[in-house]
Coordinates of N, CA and C and ligand atoms in Angstrom, one line a residue:
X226 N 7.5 -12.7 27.5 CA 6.6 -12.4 26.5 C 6.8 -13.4 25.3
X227 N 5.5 -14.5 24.9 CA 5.6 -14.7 23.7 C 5.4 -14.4 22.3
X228 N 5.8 -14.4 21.2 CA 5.3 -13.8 20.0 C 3.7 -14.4 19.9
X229 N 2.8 -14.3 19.5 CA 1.4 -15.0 19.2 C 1.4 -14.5 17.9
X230 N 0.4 -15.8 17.1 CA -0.3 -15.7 16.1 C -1.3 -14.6 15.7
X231 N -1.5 -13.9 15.4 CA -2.6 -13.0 15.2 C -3.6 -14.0 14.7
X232 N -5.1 -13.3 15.2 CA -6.4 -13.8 14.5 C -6.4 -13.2 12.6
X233 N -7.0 -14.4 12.2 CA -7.1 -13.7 11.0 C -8.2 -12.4 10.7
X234 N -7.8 -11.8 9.7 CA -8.8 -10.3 9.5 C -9.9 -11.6 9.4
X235 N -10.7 -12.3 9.0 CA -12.0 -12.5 8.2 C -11.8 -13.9 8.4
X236 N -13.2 -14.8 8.2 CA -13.1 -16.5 8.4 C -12.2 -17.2 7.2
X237 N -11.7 -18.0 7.8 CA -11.1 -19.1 6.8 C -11.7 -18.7 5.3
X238 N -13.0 -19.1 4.9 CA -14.4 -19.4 3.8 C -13.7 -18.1 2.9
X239 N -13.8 -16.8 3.9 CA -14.1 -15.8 3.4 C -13.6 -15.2 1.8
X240 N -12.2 -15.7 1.1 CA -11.7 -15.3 0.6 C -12.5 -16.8 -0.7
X241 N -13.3 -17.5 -0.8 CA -13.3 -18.6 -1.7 C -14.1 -17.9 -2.4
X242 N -14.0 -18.2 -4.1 CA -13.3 -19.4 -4.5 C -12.0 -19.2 -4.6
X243 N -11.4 -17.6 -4.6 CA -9.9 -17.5 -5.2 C -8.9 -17.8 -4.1
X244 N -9.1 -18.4 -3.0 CA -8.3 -18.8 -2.3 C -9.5 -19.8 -0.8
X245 N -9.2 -21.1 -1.1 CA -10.1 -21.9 -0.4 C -10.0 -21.8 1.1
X246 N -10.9 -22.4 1.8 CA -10.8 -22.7 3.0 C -9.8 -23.6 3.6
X247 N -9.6 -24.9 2.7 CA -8.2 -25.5 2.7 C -7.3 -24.8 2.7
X248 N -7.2 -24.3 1.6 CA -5.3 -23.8 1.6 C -5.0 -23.0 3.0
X249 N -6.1 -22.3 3.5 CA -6.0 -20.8 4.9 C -5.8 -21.6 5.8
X250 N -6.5 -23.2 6.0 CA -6.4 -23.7 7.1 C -5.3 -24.5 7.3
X251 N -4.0 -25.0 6.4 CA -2.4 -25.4 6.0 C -1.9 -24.0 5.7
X252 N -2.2 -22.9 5.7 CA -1.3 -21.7 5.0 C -1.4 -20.8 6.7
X253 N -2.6 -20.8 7.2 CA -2.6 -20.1 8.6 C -2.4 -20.6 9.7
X254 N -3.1 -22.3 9.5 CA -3.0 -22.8 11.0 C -1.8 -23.5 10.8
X255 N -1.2 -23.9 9.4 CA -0.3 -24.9 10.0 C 1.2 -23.7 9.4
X256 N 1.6 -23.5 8.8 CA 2.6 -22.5 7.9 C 2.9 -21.9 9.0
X257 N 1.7 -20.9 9.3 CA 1.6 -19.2 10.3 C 2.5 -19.4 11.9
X258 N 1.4 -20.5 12.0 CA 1.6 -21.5 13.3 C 2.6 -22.0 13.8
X259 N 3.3 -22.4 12.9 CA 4.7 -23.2 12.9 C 6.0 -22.4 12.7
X260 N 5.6 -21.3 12.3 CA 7.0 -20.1 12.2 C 6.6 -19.5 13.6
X261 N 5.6 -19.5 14.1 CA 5.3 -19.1 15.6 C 6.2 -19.7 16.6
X262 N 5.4 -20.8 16.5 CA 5.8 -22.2 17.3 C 7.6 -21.8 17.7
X263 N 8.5 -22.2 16.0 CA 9.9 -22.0 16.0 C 10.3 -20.7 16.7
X264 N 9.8 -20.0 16.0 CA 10.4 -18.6 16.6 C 10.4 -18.4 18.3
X265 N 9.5 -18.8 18.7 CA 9.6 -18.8 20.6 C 10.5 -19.5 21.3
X266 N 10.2 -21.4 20.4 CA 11.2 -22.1 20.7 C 12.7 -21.4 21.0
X267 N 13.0 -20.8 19.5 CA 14.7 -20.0 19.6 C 14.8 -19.3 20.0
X268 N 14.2 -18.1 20.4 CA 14.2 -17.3 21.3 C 14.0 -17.4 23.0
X269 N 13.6 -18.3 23.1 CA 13.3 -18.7 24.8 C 14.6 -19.0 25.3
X270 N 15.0 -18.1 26.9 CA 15.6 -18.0 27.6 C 17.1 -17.1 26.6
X271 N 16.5 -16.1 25.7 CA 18.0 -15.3 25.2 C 17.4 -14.0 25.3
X272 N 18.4 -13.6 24.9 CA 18.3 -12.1 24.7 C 17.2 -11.3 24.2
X273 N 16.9 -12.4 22.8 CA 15.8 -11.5 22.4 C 14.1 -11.8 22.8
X274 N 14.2 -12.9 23.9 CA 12.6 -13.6 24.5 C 11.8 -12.6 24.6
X275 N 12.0 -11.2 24.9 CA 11.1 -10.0 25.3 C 10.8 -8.7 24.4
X276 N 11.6 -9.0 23.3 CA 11.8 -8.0 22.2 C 10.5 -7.9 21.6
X277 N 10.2 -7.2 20.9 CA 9.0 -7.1 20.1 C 9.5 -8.2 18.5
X278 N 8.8 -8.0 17.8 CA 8.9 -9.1 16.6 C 9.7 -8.8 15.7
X279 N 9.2 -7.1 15.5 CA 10.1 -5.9 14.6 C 11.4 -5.9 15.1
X280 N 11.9 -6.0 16.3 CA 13.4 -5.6 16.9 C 13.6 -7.1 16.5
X281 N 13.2 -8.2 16.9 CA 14.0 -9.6 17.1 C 14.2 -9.4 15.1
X282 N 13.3 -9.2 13.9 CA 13.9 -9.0 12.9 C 15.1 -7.9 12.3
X283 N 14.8 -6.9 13.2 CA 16.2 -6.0 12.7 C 17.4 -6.4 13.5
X284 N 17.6 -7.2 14.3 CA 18.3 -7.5 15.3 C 19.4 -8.7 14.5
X285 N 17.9 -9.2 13.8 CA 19.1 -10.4 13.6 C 19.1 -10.8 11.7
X286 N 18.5 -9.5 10.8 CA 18.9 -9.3 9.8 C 19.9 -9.1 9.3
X287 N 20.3 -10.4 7.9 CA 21.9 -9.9 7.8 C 23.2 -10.9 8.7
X288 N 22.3 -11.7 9.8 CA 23.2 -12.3 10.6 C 23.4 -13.6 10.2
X289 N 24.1 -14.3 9.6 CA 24.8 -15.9 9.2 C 24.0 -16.3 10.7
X290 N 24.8 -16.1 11.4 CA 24.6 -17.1 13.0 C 23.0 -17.5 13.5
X291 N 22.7 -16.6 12.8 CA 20.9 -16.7 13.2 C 20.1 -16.5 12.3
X292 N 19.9 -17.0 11.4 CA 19.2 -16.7 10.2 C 18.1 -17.5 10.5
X293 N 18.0 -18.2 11.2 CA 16.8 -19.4 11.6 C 15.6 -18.5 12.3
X294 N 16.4 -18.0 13.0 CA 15.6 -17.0 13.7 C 15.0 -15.6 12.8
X295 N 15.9 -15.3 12.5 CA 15.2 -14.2 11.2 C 14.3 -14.8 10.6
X296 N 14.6 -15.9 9.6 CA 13.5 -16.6 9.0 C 12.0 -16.8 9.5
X297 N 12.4 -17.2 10.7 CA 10.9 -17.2 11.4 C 10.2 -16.2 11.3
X298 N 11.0 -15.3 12.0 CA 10.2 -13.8 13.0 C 9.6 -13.3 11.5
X299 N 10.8 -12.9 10.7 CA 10.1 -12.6 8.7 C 9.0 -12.9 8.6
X300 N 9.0 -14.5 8.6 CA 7.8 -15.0 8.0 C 6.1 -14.8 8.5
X301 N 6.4 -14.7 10.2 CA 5.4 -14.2 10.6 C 5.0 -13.4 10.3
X302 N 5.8 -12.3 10.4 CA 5.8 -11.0 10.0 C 4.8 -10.8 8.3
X303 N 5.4 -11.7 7.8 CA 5.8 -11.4 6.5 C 3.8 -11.8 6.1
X304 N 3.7 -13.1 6.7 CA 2.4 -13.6 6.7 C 0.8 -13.1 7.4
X305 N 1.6 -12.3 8.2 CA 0.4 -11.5 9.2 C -0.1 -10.2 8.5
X306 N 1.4 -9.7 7.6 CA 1.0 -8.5 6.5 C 0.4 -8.9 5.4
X307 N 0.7 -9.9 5.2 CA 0.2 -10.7 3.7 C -1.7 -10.9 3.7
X308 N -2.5 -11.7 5.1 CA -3.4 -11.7 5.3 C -4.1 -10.4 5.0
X309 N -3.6 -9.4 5.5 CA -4.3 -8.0 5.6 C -4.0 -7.6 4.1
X310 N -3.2 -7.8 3.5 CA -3.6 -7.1 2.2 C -4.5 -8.0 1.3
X311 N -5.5 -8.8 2.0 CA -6.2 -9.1 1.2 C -7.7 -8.8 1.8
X312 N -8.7 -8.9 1.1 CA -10.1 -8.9 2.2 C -11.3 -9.8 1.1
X313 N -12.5 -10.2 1.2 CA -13.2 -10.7 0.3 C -13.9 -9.2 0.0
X314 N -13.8 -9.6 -1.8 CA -14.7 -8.3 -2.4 C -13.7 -7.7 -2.1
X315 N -12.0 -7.6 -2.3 CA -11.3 -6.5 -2.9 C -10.9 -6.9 -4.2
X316 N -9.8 -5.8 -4.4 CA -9.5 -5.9 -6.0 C -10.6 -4.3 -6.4
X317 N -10.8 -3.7 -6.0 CA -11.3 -2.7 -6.2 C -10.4 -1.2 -6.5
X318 N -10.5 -0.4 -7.0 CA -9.8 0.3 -6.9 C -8.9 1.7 -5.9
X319 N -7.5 1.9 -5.8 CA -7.2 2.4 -4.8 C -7.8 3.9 -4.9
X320 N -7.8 4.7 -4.1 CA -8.5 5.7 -3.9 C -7.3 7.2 -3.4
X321 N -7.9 8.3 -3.2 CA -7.0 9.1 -2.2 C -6.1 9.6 -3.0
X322 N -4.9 9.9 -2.1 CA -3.3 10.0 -2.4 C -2.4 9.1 -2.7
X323 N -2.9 7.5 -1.9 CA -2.8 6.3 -2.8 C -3.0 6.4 -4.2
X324 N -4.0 6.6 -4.5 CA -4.2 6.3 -6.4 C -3.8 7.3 -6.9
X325 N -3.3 8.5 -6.8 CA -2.5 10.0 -7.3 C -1.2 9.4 -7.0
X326 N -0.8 9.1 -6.2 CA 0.6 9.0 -6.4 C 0.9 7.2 -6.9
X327 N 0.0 6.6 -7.1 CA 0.0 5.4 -8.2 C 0.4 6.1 -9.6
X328 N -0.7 6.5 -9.9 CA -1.1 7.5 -11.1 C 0.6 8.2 -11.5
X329 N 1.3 9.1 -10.4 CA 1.9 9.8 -10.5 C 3.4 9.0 -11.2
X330 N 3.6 8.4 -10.2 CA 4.9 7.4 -9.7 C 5.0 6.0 -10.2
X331 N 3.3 6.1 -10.6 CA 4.1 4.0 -11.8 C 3.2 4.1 -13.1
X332 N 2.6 5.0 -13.2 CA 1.7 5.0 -14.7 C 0.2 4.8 -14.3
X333 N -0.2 4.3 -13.3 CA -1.6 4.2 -12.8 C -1.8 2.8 -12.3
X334 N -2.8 2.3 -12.4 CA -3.2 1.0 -11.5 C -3.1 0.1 -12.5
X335 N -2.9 -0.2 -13.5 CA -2.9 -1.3 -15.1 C -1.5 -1.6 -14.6
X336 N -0.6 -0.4 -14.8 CA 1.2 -0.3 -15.1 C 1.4 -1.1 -13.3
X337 N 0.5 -0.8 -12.3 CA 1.0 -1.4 -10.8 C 1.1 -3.1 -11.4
X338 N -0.6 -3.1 -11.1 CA -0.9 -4.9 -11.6 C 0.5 -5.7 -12.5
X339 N 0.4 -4.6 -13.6 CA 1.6 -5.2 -14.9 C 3.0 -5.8 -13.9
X340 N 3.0 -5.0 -12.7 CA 4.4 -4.8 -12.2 C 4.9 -6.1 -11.6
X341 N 3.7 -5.7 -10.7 CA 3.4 -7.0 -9.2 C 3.5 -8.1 -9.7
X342 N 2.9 -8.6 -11.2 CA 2.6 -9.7 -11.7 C 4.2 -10.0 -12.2
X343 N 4.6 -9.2 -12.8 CA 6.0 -9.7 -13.3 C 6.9 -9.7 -12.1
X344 N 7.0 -9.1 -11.4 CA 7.9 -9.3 -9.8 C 7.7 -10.7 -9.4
X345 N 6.2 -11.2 -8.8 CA 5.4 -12.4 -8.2 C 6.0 -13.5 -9.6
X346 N 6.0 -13.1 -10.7 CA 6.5 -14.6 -11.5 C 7.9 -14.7 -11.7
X347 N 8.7 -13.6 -11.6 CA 9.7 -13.4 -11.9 C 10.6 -13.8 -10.6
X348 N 9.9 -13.8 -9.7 CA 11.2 -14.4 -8.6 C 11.0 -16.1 -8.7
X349 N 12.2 -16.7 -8.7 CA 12.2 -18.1 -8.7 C 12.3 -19.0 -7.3
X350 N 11.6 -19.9 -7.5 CA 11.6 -20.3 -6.0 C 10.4 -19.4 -5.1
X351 N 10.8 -19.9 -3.7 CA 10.3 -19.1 -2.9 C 10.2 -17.8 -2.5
X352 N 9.3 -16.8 -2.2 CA 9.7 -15.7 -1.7 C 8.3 -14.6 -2.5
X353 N 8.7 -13.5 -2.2 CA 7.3 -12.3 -2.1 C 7.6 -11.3 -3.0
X354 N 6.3 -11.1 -3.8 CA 6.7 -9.8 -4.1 C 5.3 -8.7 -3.7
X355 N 6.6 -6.6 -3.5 CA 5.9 -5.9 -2.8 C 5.7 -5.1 -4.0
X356 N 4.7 -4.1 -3.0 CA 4.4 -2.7 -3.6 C 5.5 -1.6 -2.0
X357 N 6.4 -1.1 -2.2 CA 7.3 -0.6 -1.2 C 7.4 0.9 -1.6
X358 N 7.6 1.8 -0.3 CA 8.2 2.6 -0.4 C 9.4 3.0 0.3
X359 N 10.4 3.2 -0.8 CA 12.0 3.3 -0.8 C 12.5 4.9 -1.1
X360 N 12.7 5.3 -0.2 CA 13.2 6.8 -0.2 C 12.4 7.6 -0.8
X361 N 11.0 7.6 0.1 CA 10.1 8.3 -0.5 C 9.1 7.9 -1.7
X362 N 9.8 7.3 -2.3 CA 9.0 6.5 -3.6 C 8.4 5.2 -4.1
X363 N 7.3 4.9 -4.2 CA 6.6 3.8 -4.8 C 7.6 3.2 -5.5
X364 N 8.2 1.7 -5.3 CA 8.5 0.9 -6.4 C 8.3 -0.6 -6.3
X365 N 8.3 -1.4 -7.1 CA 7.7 -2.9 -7.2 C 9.3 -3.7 -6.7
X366 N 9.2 -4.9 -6.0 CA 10.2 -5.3 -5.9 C 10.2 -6.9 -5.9
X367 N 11.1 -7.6 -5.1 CA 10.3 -8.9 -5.0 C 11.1 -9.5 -3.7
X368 N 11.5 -10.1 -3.1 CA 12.4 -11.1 -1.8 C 12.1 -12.6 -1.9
X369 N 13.6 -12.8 -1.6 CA 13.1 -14.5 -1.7 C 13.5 -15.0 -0.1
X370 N 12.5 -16.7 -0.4 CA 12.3 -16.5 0.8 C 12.1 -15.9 2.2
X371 N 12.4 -15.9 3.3 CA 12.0 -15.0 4.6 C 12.3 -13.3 4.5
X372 N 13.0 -12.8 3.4 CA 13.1 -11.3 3.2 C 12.1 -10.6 2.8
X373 N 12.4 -9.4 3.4 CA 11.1 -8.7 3.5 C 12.0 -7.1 3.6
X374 N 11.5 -6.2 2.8 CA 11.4 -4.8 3.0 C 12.6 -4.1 3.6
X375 N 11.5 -4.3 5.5 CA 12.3 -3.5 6.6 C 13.7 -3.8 6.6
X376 N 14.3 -5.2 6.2 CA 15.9 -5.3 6.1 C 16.4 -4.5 5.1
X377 N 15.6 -3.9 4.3 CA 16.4 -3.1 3.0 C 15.6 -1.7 3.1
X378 N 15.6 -1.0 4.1 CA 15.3 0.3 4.8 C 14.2 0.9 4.2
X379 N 13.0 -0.1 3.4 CA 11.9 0.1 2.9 C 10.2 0.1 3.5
X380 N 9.5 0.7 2.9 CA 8.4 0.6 3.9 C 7.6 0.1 2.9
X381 N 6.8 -1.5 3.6 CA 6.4 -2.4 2.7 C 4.7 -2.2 2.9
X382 N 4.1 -1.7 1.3 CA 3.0 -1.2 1.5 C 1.7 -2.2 0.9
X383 N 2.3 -3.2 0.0 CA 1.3 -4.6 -0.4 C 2.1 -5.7 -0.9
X384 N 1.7 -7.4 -0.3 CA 3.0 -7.8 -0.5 C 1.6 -8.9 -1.4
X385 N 2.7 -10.2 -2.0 CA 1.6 -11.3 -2.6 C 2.7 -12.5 -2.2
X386 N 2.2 -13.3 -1.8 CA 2.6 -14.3 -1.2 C 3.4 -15.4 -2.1
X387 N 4.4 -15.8 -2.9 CA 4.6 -16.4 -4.1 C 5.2 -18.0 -3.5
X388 N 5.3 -18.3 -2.3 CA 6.0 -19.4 -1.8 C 4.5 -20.5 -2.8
X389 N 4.8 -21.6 -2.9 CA 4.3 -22.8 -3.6 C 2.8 -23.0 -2.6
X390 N 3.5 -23.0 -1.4 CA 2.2 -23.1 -0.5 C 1.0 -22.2 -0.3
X391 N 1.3 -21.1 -1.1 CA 0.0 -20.1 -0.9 C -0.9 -20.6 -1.7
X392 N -0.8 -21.0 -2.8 CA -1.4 -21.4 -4.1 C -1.5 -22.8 -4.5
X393 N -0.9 -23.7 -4.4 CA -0.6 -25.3 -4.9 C -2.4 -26.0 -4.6
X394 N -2.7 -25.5 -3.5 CA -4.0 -26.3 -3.6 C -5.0 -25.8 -4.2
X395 N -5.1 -24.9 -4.6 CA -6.0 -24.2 -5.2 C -5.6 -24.0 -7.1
X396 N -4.2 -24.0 -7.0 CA -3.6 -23.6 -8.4 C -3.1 -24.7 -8.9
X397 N -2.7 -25.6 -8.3 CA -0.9 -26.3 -8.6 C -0.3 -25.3 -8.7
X398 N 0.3 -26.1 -9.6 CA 1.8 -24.9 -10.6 C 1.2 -23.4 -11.4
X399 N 0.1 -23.3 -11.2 CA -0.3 -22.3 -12.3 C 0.3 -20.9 -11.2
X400 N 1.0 -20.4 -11.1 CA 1.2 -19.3 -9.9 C 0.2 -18.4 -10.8
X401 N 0.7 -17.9 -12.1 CA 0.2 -17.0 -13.0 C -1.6 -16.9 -12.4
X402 N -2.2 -17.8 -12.6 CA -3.4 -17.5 -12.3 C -4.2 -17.0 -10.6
X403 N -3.0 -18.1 -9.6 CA -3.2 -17.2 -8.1 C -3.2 -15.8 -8.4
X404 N -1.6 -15.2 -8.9 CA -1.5 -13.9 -9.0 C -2.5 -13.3 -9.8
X405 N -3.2 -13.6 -10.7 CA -4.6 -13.0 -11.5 C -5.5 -12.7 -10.4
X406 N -5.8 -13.8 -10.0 CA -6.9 -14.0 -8.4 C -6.7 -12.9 -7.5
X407 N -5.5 -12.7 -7.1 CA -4.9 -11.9 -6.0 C -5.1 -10.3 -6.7
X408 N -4.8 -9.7 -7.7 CA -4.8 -8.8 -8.1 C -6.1 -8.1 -8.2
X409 N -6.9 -9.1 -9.2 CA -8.2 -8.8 -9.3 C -9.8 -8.8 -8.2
X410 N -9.5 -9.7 -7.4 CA -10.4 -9.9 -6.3 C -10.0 -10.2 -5.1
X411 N -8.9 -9.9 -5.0 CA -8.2 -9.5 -3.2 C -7.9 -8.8 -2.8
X412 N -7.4 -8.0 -3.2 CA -6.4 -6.4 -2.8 C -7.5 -5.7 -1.3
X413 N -7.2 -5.7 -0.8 CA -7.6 -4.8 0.3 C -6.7 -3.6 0.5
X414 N -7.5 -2.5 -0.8 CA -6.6 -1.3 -0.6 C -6.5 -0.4 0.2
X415 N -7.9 -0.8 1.1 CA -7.6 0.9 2.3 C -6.4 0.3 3.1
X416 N -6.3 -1.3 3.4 CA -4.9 -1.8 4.0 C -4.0 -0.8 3.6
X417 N -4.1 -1.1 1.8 CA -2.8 -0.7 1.5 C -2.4 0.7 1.9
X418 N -3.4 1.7 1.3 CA -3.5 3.4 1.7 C -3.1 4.0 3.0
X419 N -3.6 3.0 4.2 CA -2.9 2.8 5.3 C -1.7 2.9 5.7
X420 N -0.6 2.1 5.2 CA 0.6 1.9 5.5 C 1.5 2.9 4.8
X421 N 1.0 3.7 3.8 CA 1.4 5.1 2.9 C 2.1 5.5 4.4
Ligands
MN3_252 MN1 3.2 -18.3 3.0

């Protein structure tokens, strides 16, 4: 069994102007692609060639010896959840037991945005920040580079992409204004309400 690329939710176009057709086609076909590509590469003919994607990351979370491999499987991982929390025409607001327990647990959807945005600038370098749930509870966090959540016994419910590459062609250096973009006109929150 190999890992594959997932199809994206929606076309390339779909998400423009706040995130182009260029950047999806370097950020999905070549980024997405290429942590694919590695990941099989390392894994072919070992132990973990047959594993699911989830096991080959808990497996080798935390491990010096393989961190190459973590990195990858993460990032796939990390990039195939990232796609889905966005959709064209989100940024709308969350609904349900999602937005009550927004409401309840961070001050409401203003105090979320306030959060994600300081997480997403506040990590330096590479790496992501979530909306997670950690022992039951809603909290904002952030990972650098290939970490993600499931290594820290969390259940990852909206992530934003903060590596240079999600943004640089569309932003440069402005991350602040991606993360504006992303907040206000990407969010695909039944995703998020989903993974609750
Ligand atoms: Mn990326």
């Amino acid at each position: 069994m190999t890992i594959e690329l997932p199809a994206l939710p929606y076309a390339k176009n779909a998400l423009e102007p706040h995130i182009s057709e260029r950047t999806l086609d370097f950020h999905y076909g070549k980024h997405h692609q290429t942590y694919v590509a590695k990941l099989n590469e390392a894994i072919a003919d070992t132990p973990l060639e047959n594993k699911s994607l989830e096991d080959i990351i808990s497996q080798t979370a935390g491990d010096e010896n393989r961190i190459g491999v973590f990195n990858n499987a993460a990032q796939i991982w990390n990039h195939t959840f990232y796609w889905n929390c966005m959709k064209p025409g989100g940024g709308d607001a969350p609904s349900g037991e999602l937005a009550a327990r927004i409401d309840a647990e961070i001050g409401g959807v203003t105090s979320l945005n306030e959060a994600l945005k300081a997480a997403a600038l506040g990590r330096f370098g590479s790496g992501w920040a979530w909306l997670v749930e950690d022992q039951g509870k809603l909290a904002i966090t952030s990972t650098g580079n290939a970490d993600l959540p499931m290594a820290h016994g969390q259940k990852a419910l909206l992530t934003i992409d903060v590596w240079e590459h999600a943004y640089y062609l569309d932003y440069q250096n402005r991350r602040p204004d991606y993360v504006d973009a992303f907040l206000t006109h990407l969010i695909n929150w039944e995703f998020v309400a989903k993974n609750l």
